[in-house]
Tab-separated table of C-alpha atoms (C1' of nucleotides) in Angstrom:
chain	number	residue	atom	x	y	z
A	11	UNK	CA	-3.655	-19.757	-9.592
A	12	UNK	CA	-4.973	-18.555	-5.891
A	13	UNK	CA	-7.066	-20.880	-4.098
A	14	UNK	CA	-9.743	-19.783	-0.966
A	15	UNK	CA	-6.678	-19.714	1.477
A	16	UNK	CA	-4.529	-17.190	-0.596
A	17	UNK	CA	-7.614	-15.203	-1.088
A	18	UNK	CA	-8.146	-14.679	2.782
A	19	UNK	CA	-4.533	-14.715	3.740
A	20	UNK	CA	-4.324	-11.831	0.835
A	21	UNK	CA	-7.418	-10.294	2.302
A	22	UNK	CA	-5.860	-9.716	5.807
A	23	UNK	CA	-2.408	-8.847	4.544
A	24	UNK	CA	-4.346	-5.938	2.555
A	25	UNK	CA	-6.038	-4.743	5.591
A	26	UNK	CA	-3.162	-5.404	8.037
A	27	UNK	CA	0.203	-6.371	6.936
A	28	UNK	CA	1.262	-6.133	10.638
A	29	UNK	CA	-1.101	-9.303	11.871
A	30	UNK	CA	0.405	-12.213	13.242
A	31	UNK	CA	0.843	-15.375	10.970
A	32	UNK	CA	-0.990	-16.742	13.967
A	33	UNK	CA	-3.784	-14.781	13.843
A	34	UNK	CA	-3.791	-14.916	9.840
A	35	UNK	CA	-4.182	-18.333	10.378
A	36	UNK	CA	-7.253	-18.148	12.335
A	37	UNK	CA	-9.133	-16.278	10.023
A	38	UNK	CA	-8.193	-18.742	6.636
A	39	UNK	CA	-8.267	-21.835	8.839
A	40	UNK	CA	-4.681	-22.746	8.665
A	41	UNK	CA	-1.360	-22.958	11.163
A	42	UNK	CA	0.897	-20.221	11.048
A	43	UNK	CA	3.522	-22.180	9.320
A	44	UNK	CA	1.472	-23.121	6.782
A	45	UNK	CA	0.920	-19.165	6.195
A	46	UNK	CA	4.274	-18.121	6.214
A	47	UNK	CA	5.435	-20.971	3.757
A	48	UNK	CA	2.098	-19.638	1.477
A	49	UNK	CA	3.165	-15.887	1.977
A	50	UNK	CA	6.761	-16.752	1.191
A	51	UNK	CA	5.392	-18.271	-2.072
A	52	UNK	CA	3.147	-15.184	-2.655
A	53	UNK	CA	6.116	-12.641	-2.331
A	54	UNK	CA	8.463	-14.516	-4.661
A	55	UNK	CA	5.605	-15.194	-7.179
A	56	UNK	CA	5.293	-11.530	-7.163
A	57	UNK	CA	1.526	-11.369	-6.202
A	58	UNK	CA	2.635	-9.858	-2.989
A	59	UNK	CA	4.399	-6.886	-4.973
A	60	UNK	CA	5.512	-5.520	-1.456
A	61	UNK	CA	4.521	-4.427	2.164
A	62	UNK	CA	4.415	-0.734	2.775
A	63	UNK	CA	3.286	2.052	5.336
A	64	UNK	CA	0.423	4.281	3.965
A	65	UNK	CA	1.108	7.950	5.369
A	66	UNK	CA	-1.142	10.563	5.626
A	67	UNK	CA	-0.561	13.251	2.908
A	68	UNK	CA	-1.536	16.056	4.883
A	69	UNK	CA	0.809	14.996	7.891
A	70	UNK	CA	4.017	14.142	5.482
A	71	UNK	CA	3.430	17.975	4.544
A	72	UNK	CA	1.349	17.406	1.016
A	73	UNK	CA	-1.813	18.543	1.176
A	74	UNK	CA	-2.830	18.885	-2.095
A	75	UNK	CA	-3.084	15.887	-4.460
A	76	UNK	CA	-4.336	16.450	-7.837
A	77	UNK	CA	-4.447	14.326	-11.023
A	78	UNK	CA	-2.607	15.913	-14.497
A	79	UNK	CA	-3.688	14.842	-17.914
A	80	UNK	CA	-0.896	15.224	-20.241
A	81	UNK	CA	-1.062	15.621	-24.143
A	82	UNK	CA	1.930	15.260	-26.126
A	83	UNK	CA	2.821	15.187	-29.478
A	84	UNK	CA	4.270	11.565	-30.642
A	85	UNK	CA	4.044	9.041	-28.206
A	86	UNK	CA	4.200	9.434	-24.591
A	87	UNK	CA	6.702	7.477	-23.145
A	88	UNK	CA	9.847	10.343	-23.490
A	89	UNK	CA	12.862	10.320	-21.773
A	90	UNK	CA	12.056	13.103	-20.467
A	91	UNK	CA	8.711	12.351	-19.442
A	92	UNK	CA	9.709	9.514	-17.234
A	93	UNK	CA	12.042	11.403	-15.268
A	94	UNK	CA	9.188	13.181	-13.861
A	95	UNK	CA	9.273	10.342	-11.426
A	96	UNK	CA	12.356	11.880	-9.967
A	97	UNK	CA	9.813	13.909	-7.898
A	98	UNK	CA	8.509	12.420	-4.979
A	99	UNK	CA	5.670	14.687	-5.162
A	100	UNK	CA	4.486	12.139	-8.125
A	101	UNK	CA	2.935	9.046	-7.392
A	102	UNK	CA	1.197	7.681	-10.483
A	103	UNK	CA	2.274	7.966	-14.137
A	104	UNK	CA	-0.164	5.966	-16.527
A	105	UNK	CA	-0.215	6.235	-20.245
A	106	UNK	CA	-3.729	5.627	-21.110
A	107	UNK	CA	-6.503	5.559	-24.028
A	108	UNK	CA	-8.626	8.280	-24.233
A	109	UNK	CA	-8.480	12.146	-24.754
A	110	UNK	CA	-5.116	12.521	-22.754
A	111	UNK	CA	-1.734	10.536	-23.417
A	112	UNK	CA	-0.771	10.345	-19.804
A	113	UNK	CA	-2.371	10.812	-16.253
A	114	UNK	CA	-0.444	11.785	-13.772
A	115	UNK	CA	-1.062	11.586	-9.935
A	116	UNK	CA	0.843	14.610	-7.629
A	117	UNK	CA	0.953	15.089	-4.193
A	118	UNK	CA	2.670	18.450	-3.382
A	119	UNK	CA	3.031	20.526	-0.602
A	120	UNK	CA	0.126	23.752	-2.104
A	121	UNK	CA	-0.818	25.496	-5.315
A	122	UNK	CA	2.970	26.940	-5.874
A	123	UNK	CA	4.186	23.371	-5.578
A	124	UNK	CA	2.002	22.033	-8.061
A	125	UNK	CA	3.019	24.999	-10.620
A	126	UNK	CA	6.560	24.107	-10.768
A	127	UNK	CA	6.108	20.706	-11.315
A	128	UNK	CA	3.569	22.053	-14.245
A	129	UNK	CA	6.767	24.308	-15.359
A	130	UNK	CA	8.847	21.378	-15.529
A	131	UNK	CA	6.481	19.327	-17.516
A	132	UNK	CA	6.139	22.405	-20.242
A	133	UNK	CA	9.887	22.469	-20.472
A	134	UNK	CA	9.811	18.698	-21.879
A	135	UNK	CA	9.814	18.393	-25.746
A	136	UNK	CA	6.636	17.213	-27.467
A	137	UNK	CA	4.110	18.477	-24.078
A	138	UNK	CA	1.418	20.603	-25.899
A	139	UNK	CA	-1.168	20.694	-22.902
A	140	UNK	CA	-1.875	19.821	-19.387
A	141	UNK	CA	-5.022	19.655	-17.935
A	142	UNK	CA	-5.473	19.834	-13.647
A	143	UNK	CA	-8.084	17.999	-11.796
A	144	UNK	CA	-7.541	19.251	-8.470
A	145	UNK	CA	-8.921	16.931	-5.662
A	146	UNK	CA	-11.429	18.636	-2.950
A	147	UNK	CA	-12.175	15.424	-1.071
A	148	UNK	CA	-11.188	12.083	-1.439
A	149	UNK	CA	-13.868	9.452	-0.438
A	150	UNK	CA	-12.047	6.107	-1.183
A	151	UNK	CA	-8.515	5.737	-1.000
A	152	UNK	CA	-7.534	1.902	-0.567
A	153	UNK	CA	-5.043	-0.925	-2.083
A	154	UNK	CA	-5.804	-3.374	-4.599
A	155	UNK	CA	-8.117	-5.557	-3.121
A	156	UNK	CA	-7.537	-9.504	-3.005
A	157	UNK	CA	-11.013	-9.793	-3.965
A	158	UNK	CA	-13.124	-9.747	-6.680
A	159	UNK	CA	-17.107	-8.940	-7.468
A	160	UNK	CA	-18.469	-12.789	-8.885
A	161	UNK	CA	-21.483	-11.938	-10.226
A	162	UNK	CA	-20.497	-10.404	-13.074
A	163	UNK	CA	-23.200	-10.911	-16.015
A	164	UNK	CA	-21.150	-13.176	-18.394
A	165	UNK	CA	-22.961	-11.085	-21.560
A	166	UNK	CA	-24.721	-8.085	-20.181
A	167	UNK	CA	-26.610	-7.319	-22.996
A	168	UNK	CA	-28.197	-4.041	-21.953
A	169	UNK	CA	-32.207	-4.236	-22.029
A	170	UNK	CA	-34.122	-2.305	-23.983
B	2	UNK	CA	5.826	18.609	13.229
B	3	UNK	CA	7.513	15.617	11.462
B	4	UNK	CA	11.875	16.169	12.612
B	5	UNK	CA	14.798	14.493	10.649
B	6	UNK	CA	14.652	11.432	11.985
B	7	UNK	CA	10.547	10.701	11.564
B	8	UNK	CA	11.315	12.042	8.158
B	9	UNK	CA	13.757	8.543	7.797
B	10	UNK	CA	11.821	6.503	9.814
B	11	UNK	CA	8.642	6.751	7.657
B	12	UNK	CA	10.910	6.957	4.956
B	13	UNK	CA	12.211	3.216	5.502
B	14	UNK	CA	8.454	2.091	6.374
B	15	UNK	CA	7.068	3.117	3.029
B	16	UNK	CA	9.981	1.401	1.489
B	17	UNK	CA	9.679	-1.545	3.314
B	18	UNK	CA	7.588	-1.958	6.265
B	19	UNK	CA	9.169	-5.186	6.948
B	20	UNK	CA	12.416	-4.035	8.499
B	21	UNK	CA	13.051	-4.807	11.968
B	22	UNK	CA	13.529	-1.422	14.305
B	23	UNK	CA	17.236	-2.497	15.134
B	24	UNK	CA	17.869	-2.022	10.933
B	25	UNK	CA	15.540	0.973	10.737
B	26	UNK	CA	17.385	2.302	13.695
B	27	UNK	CA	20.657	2.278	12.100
B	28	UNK	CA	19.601	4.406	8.974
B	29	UNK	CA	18.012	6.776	10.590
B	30	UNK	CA	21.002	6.976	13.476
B	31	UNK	CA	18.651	5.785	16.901
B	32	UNK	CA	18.023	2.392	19.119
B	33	UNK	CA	15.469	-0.168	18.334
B	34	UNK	CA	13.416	0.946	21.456
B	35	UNK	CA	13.221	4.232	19.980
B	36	UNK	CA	12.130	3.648	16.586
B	37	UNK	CA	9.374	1.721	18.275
B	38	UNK	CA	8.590	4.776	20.311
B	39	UNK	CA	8.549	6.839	17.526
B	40	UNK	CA	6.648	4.111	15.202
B	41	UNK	CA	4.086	4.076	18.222
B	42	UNK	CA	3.832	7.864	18.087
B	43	UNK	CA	3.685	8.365	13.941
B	44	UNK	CA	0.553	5.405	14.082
B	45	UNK	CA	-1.428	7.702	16.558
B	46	UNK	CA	-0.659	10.487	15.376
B	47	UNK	CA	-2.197	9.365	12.180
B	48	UNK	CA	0.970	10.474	10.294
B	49	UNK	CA	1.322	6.361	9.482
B	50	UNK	CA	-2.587	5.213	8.403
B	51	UNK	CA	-2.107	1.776	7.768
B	52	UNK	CA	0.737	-1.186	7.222
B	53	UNK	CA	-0.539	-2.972	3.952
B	54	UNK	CA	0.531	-5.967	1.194
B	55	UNK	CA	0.311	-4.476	-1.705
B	56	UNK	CA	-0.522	-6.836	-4.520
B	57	UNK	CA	-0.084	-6.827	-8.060
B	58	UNK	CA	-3.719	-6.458	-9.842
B	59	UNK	CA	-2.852	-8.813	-12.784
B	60	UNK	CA	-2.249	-12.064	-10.651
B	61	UNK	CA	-5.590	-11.115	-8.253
B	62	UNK	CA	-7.450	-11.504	-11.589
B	63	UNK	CA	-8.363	-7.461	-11.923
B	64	UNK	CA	-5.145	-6.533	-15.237
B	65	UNK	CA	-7.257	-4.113	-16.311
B	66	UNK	CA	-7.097	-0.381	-14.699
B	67	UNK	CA	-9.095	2.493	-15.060
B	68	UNK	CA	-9.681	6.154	-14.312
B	69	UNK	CA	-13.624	7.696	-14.564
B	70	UNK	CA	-14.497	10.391	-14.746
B	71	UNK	CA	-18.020	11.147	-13.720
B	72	UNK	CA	-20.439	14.317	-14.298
B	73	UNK	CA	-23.382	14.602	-12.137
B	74	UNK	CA	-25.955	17.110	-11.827
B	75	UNK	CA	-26.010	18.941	-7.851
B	76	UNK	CA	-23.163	18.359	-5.910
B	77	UNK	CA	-21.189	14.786	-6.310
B	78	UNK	CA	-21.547	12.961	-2.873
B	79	UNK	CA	-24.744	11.572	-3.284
B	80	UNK	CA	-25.256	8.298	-0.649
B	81	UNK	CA	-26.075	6.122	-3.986
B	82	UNK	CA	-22.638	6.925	-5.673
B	83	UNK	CA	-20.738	6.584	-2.165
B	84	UNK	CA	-22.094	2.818	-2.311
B	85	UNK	CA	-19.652	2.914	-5.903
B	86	UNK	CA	-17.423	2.051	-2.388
B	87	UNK	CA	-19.191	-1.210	-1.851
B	88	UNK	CA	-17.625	-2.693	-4.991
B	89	UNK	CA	-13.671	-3.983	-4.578
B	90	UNK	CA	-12.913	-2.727	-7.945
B	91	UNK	CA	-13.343	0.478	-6.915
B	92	UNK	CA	-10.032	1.659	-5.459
B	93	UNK	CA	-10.281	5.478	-5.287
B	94	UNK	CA	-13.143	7.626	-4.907
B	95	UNK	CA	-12.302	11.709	-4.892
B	96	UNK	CA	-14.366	15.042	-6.105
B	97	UNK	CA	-12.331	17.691	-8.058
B	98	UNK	CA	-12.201	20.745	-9.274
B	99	UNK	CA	-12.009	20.511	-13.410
B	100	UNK	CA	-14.787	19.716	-16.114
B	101	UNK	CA	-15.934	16.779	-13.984
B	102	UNK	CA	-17.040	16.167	-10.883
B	103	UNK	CA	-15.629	13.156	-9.881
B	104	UNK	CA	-12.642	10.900	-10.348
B	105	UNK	CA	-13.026	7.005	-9.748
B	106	UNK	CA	-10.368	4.763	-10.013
B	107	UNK	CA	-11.199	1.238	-10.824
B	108	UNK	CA	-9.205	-2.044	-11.537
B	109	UNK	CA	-10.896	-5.218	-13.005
B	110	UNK	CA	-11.002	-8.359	-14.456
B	111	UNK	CA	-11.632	-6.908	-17.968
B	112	UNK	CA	-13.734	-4.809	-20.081
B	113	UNK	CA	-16.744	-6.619	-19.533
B	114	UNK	CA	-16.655	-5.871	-15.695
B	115	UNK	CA	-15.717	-2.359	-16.494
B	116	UNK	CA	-19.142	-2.116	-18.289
B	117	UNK	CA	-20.909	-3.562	-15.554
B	118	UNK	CA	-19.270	-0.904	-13.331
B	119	UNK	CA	-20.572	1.896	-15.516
B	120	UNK	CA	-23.866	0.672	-15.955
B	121	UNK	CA	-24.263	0.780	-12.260
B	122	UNK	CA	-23.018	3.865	-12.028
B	123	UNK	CA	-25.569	5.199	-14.537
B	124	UNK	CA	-28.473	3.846	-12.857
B	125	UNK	CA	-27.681	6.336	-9.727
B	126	UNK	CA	-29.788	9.474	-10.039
B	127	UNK	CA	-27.769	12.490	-11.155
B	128	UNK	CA	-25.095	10.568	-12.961
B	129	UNK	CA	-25.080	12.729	-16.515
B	130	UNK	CA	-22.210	11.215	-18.255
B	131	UNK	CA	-19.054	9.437	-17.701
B	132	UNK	CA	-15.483	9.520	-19.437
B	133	UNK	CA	-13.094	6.348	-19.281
B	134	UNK	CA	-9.286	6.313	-19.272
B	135	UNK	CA	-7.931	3.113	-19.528
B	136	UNK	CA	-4.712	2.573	-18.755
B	137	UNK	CA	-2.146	1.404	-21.543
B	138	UNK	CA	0.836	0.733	-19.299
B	139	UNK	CA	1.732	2.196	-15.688
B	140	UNK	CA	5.184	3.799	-15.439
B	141	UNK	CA	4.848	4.633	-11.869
B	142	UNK	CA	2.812	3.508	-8.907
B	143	UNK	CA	4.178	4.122	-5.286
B	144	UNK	CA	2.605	4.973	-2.027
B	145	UNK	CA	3.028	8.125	-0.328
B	146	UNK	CA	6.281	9.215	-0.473
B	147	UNK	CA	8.131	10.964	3.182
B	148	UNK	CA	10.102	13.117	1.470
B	149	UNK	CA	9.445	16.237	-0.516
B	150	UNK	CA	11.409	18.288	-2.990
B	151	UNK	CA	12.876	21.352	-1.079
B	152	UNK	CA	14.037	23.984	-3.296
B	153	UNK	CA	10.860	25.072	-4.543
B	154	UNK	CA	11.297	28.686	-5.953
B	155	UNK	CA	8.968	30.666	-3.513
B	156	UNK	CA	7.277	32.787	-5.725
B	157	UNK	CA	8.374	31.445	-8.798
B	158	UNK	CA	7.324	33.959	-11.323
B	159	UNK	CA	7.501	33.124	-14.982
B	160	UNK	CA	10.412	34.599	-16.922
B	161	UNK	CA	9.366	36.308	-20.134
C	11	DG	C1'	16.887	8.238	24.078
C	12	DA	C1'	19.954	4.118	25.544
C	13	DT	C1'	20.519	-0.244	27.924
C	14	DG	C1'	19.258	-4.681	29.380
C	15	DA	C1'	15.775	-8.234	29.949
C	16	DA	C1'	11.341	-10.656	29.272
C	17	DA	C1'	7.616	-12.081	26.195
C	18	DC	C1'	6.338	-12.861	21.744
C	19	DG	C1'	6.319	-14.139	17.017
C	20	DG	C1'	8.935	-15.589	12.846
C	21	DT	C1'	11.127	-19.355	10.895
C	22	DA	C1'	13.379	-23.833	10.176
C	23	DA	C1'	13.393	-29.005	10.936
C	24	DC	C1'	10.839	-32.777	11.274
C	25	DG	C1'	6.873	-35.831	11.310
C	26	DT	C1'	2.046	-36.742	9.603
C	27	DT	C1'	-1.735	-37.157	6.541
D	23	DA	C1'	2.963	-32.229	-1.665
D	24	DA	C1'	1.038	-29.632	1.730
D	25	DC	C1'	-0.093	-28.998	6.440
D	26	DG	C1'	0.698	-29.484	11.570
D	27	DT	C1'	3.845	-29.844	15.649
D	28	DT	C1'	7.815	-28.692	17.948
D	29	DA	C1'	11.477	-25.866	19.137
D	30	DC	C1'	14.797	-22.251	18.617
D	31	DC	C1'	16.230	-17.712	17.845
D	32	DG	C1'	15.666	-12.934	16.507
D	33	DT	C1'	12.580	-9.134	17.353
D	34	DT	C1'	9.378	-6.557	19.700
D	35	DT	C1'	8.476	-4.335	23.734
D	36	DC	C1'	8.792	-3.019	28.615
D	37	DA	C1'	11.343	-1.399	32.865
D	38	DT	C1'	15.082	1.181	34.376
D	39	DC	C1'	18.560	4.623	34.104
DNA sequence: GATGAAACGGTAACGTT
DNA sequence: AACGTTACCGTTTCATC
C-alpha cells in the first residue's frame, strides 16, 4: 500500500509538516509535483489523518497531564462517558483490555483542575473507580511514526 | 502570557495548520502580516513545538496500540530504558506517580511485535514487571488543545 | 498592527518516459 | 500511469508608515 517514496515523504511530513514540497523532494528523490500529487493522494486516502501544531502544555496553561483508568460497570462506551470529550482538558479516551475499561489522557491546568474533571466522571452512571497516574516527567512525546522496526523475529520463541 | 488573540491563533493551528495567515487572520480579527508575527513569536517562544502530519497508525502498518506500564526497581530513568526511545513504536515515554513507575505508549504492527517490545524491555536491568493495556477502540485522540475550561470552582469542596 | 510590494512556494496544465 | 518541466497565481514575508 506505501512504497519507499511515501515512506520518506511521510517521514519528513512527521518531523516537519512546514517543509517545502521542494525540499521533500530532495530527501525521497522526487520533483515537487510529484510530492504534492503523492501527498494529495495520502490526505484523501486518509493516511495523512491531518496536519496540526503541537503546543507546549505548560505554555497553553496545562501543566499537569496525567493518565485516568476508569472502571465501570457494563460496558464502557456510555453516553455519558463520551461526553467527557467536551473538555478540552482531555486528549485521549481508549477503551482497552486489561484491569481498567477505559484510559483516559488529561491535560489540566493543576491538581484542582484534575479533581473536577474526577467529580464529573463520578457523577456518570455505571463509574465505580478511577485510578490517577500522575505524570512527573515525560521522556518521549512524538507522533505516529511513518516507520516501522523490520527485524521483527517472525516466531520469537523465547529460549530457554 | 498567551492574550485573546494567541489563544485563536494557536487555536486555528492545532485545528489545521494548513490555513493561510490571511484566513487565520480573519478568525482571530488581525492582518496576515500579523499572524505571521505572532506565529513567529508563539514558535520561539516554544508555546508552538512543532508543525506535524499526523498519520493514521492502521495504514503505516502499526493497528495495534498499547499502553505499559512498567515497574522497576531504583528510580525509572535508567540510560538502557531511555534507548525504549530508539524504537519507532514507541510513541510516549513518561514516569508517574501511581503503582508503577512508568507509562509507555506503543503502537505496532501486531501482537507479535508487541512481544518483541516487552522482551526487550525485560532484558534492561531493573525492569521487575510490566502490565499491558491494549487498546479496544480509541474514542478520542487530539493534540494539545489552546483552550481550557474556565469556570473551574476554585476550591471546589465536596458537598455532603 | 496595517498597508503595499517583492520573493517564494503551491498548484495546475502539459509533455515525456 | 506516474514523473518531470513549465508557468501562473496565491501566500509568505519584508519594508514602511
Amino acid at each position: 500500500m506505501l512504497d519507499a517514496f511515501d515512506r520518506k515523504i511521510l517521514g519528513a511530513l512527521v518531523e516537519d509538516a512546514g517543509l517545502s514540497y521542494a525540499r521533500i523532494g530532495e530527501r525521497a528523490g522526487l520533483s515537487a509535483p510529484a510530492v504534492f500529487e503523492r501527498v494529495k493522494r495520502l490526505r484523501s486516502a486518509g493516511v495523512i489523518e491531518s496536519v496540526t501544531a503541537r503546543l507546549d502544555g505548560e505554555s497553553v496553561g496545562k501543566p499537569l497531564l496525567a493518565f485516568v483508568h476508569v472502571d465501570t460497570t457494563g460496558w464502557g462506551k456510555s453516553e455519558r462517558l463520551m461526553r467527557m470529550g467536551e473538555f478540552p482538558e482531555v486528549e485521549e479516551m481508549h477503551s482497552v483490555a486489561g484491569d481498567t475499561g477505559m484510559i483516559l489522557k488529561v491535560r489540566t491546568q493543576g491538581p484542582q483542575a484534575l479533581e473536577h474533571l474526577l467529580l464529573q466522571l463520578y457523577v456518570i452512571p455505571g463509574v465505580t473507580a478511577s485510578r490517577s497516574y500522575v505524570v512527573l516527567s515525560t521522556y518521549l512525546d512524538r507522533p505516529v511514526q511513518a516507520d516501522v522496526t523490520l527485524d521483527w523475529p517472525k516466531h520469537p520463541l523465547p529460549k530457554e
